[in-house]
Short mmCIF file of C-alpha atoms in Angstrom, two decimals:
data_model
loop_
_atom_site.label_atom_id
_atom_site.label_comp_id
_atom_site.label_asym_id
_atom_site.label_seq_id
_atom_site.Cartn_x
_atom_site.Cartn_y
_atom_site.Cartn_z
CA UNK A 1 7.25 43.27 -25.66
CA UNK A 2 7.79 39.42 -24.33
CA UNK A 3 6.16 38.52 -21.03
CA UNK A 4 8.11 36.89 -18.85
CA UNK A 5 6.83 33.55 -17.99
CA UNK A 6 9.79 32.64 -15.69
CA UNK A 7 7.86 34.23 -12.22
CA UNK A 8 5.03 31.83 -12.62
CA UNK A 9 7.09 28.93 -14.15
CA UNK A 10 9.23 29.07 -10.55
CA UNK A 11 5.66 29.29 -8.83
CA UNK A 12 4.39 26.19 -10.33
CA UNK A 13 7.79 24.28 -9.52
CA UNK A 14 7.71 25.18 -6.14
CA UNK A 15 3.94 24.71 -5.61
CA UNK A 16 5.06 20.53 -7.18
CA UNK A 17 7.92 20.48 -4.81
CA UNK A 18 5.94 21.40 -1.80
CA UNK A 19 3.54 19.39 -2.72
CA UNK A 20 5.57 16.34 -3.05
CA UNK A 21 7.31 17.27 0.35
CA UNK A 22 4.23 17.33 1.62
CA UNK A 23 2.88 14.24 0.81
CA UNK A 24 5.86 12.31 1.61
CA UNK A 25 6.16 13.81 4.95
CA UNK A 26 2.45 12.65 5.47
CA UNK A 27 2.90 9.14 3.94
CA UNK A 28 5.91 9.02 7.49
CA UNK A 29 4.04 10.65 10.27
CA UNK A 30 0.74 8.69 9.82
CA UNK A 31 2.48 5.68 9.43
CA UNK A 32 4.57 6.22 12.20
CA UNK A 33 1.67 8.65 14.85
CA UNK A 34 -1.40 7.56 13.42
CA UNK A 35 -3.69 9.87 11.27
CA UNK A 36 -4.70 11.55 14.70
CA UNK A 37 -0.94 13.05 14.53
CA UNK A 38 -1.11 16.49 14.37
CA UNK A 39 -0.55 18.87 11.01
CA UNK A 40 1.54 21.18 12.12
CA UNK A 41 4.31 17.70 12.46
CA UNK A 42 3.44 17.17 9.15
CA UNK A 43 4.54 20.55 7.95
CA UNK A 44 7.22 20.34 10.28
CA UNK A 45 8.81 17.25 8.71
CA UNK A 46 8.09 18.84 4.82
CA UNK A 47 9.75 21.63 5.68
CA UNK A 48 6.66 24.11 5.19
CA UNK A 49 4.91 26.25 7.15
CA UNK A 50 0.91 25.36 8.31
CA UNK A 51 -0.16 27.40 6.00
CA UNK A 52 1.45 26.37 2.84
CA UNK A 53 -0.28 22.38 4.13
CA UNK A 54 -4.02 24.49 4.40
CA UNK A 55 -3.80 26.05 1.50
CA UNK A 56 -2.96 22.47 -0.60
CA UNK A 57 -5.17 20.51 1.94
CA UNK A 58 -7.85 22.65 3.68
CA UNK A 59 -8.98 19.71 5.61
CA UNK A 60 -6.90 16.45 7.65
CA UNK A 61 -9.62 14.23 5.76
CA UNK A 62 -8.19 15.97 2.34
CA UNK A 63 -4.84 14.96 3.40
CA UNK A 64 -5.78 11.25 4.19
CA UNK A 65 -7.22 11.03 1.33
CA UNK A 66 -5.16 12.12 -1.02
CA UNK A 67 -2.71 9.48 1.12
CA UNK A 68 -5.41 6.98 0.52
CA UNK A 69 -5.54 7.78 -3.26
CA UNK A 70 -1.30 7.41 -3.84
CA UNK A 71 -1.51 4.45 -2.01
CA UNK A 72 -3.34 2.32 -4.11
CA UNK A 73 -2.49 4.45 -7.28
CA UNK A 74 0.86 3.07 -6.31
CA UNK A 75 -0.33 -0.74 -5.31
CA UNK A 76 -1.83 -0.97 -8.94
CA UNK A 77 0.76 0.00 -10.74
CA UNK A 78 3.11 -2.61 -8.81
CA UNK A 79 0.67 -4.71 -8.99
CA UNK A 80 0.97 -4.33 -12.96
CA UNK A 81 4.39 -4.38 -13.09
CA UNK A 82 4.84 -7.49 -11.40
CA UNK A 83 1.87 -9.26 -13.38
CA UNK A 84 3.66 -8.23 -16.75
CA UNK A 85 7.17 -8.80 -15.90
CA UNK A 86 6.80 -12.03 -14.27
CA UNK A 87 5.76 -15.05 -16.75
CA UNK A 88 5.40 -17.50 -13.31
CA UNK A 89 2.37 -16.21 -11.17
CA UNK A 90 4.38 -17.13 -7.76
CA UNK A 91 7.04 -14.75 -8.84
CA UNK A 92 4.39 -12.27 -9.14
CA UNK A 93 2.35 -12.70 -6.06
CA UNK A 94 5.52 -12.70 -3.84
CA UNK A 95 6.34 -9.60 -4.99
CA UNK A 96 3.00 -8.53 -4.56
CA UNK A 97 3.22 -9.77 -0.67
CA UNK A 98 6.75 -8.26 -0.13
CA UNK A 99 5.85 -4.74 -1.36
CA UNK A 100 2.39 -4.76 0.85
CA UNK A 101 4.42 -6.23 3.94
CA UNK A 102 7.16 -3.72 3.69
CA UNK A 103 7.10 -2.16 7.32
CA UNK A 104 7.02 1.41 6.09
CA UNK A 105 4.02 0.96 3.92
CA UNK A 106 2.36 -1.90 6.04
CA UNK A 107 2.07 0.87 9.17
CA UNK A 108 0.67 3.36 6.68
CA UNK A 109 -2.12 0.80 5.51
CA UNK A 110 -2.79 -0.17 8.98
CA UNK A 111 -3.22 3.63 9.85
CA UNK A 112 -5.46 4.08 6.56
CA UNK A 113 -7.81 0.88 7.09
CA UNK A 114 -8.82 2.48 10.63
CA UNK A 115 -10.78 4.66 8.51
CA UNK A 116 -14.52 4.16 6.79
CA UNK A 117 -13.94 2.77 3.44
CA UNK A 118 -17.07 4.77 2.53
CA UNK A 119 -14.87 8.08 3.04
CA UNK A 120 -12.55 6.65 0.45
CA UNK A 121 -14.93 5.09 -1.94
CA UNK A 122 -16.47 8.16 -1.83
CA UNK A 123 -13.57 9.03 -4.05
CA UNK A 124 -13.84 8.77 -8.28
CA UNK A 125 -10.04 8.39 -8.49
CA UNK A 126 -9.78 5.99 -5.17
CA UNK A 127 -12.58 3.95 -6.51
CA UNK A 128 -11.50 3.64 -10.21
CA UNK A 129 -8.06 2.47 -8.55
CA UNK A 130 -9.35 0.10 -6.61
CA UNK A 131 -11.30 -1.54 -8.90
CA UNK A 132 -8.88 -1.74 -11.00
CA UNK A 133 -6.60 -3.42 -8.34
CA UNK A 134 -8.97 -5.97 -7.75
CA UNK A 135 -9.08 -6.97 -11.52
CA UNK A 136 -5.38 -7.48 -11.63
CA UNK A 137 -5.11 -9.14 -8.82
CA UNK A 138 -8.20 -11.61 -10.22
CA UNK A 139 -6.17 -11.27 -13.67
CA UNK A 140 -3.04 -13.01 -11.69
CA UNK A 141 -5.32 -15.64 -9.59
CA UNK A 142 -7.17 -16.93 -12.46
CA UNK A 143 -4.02 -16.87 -14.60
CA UNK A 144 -2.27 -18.81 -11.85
CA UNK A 145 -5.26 -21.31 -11.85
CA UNK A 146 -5.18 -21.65 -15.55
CA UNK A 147 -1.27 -22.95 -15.32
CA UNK A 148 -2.30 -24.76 -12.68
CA UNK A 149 0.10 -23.12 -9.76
CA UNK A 150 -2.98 -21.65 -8.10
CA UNK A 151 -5.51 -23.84 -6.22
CA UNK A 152 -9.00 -24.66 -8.56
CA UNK A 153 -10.39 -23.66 -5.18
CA UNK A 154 -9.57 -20.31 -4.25
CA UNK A 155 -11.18 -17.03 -5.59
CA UNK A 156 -9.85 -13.48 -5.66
CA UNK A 157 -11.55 -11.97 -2.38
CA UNK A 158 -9.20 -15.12 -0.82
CA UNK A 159 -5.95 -13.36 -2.09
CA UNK A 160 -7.18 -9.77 -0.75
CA UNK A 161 -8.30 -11.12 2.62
CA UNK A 162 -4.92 -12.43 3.05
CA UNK A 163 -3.35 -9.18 2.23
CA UNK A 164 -6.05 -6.87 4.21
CA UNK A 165 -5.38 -9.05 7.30
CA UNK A 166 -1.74 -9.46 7.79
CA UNK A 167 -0.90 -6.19 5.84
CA UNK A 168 -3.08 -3.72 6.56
CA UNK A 169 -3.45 -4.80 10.19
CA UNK A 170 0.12 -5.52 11.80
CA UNK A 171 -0.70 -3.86 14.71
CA UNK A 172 -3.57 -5.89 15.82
CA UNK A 173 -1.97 -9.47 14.87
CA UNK A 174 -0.66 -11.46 17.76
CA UNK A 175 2.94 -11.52 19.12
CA UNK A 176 5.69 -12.58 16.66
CA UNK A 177 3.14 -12.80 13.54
CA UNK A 178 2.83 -8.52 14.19
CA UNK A 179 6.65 -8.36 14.23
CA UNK A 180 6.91 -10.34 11.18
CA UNK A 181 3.47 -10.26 9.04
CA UNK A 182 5.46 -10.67 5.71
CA UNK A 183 6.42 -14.08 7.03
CA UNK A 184 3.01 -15.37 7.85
CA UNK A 185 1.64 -14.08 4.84
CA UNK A 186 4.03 -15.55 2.44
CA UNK A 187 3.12 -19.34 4.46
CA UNK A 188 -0.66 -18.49 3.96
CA UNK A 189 -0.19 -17.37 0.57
CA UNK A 190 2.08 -20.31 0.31
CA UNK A 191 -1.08 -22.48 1.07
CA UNK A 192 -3.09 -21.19 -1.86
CA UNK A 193 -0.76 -22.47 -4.38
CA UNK A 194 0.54 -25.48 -5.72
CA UNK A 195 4.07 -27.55 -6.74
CA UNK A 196 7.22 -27.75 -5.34
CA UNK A 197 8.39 -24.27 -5.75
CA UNK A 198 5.80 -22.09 -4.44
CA UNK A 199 6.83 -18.58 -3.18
CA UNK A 200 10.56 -19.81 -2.24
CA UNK A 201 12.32 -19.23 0.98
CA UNK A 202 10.46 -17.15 3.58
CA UNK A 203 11.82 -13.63 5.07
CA UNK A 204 12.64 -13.59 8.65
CA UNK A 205 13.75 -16.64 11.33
CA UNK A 206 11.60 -19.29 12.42
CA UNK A 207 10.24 -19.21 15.93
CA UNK A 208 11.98 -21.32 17.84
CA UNK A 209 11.02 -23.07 21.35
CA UNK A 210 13.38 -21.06 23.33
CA UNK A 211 11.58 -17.86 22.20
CA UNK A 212 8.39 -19.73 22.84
CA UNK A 213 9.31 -19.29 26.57
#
């Protein structure tokens, strides 16, 4: 007689679905509350009951970091993408700088930086993506510098400073550079680079005297 797989084949579909509800729900509320904001929201906003989010993520620090983990999953393989589908580096670092400075995204990393990086290093799979991060992004710099559209004197940890401060940290930039920090960063970025053509026109409106006042 033939078992019939279909009970637990449903199971596992709906265990991925809630899952990905879950985690997209999460990816919102801390970016929009904080990572104080409180779980039952999240399940709220997936569409779950509490208990379904304990049983995937015992723990709020589980959550975060499996938040943490997508995150720069995600930012490498952007970060790929744009370093093997651009031949100019500029191309590639602006679209490195618009997907960090996205609002959405930016408030997440701002939420996620408030937290010990030792909590996250702590993590195999956060640390093997981070490393590898940073060895793209050195990939693109010393690329850059080797076609001679990135400053001789720049290194790596300048790029990721850039991005850490005015990307991970809207909130606690001053005035118009926290409404805009995709602006600013594209002009420092801009800095690090040479010729005429740079990273192209900058998003947003210049500040003008009037607003100034």
């Amino acid at each position: 007689m033939k078992r019939d797989k279909s009970g637990a084949g449903s199971l596992r579909a709906d265990a991925s679905r809630n899952l990905t509800k879950i985690l997209s729900a999460a990816r919102a509320v801390f970016a929009e509350d904080g990572l104080a904001a409180p779980m039952d929201l999240i399940a709220r906003r997936a569409g779950v009951g509490i208990g379904t989010l304990y049983r995937r993520f015992p723990t709020r620090d589980a959550l975060v970091a499996a938040i943490a983990e997508e995150y720069v999953t995600d930012l490498v393989a952007v970060t790929r993408e744009l370093g093997e589908a651009e031949q100019d580096v500029r191309a590639a670092l602006c679209g490195l700088v618009d997907w960090c400075a996205e609002p959405g995204r930016g408030a997440l990393a701002a939420a996620l930086a408030d937290v010990p990086t030792e909590r996250f290093h702590a993590s195999p799979p956060f640390a093997r993506a981070r490393h590898e991060w940073l060895e793209l992004v050195d990939g693109l710099v010393r690329r850059g510098q080797r076609d001679g559209v990135v400053r001789p004197d720049i290194g790596t940890g300048d790029v990721v400073g850039l991005l850490n401060l005015f990307a991970c940290h809207p909130d606690r930039l001053p005035g118009q550079v926290g409404v805009h920090p995709g602006r600013y960063l594209r002009l420092m970025l801009d800095a690090l680079l040479t010729g005429p053509a740079r990273l192209g026109e900058l998003p947003g409106a210049p500040v003008d005297l009037d607003a100034l006042r």
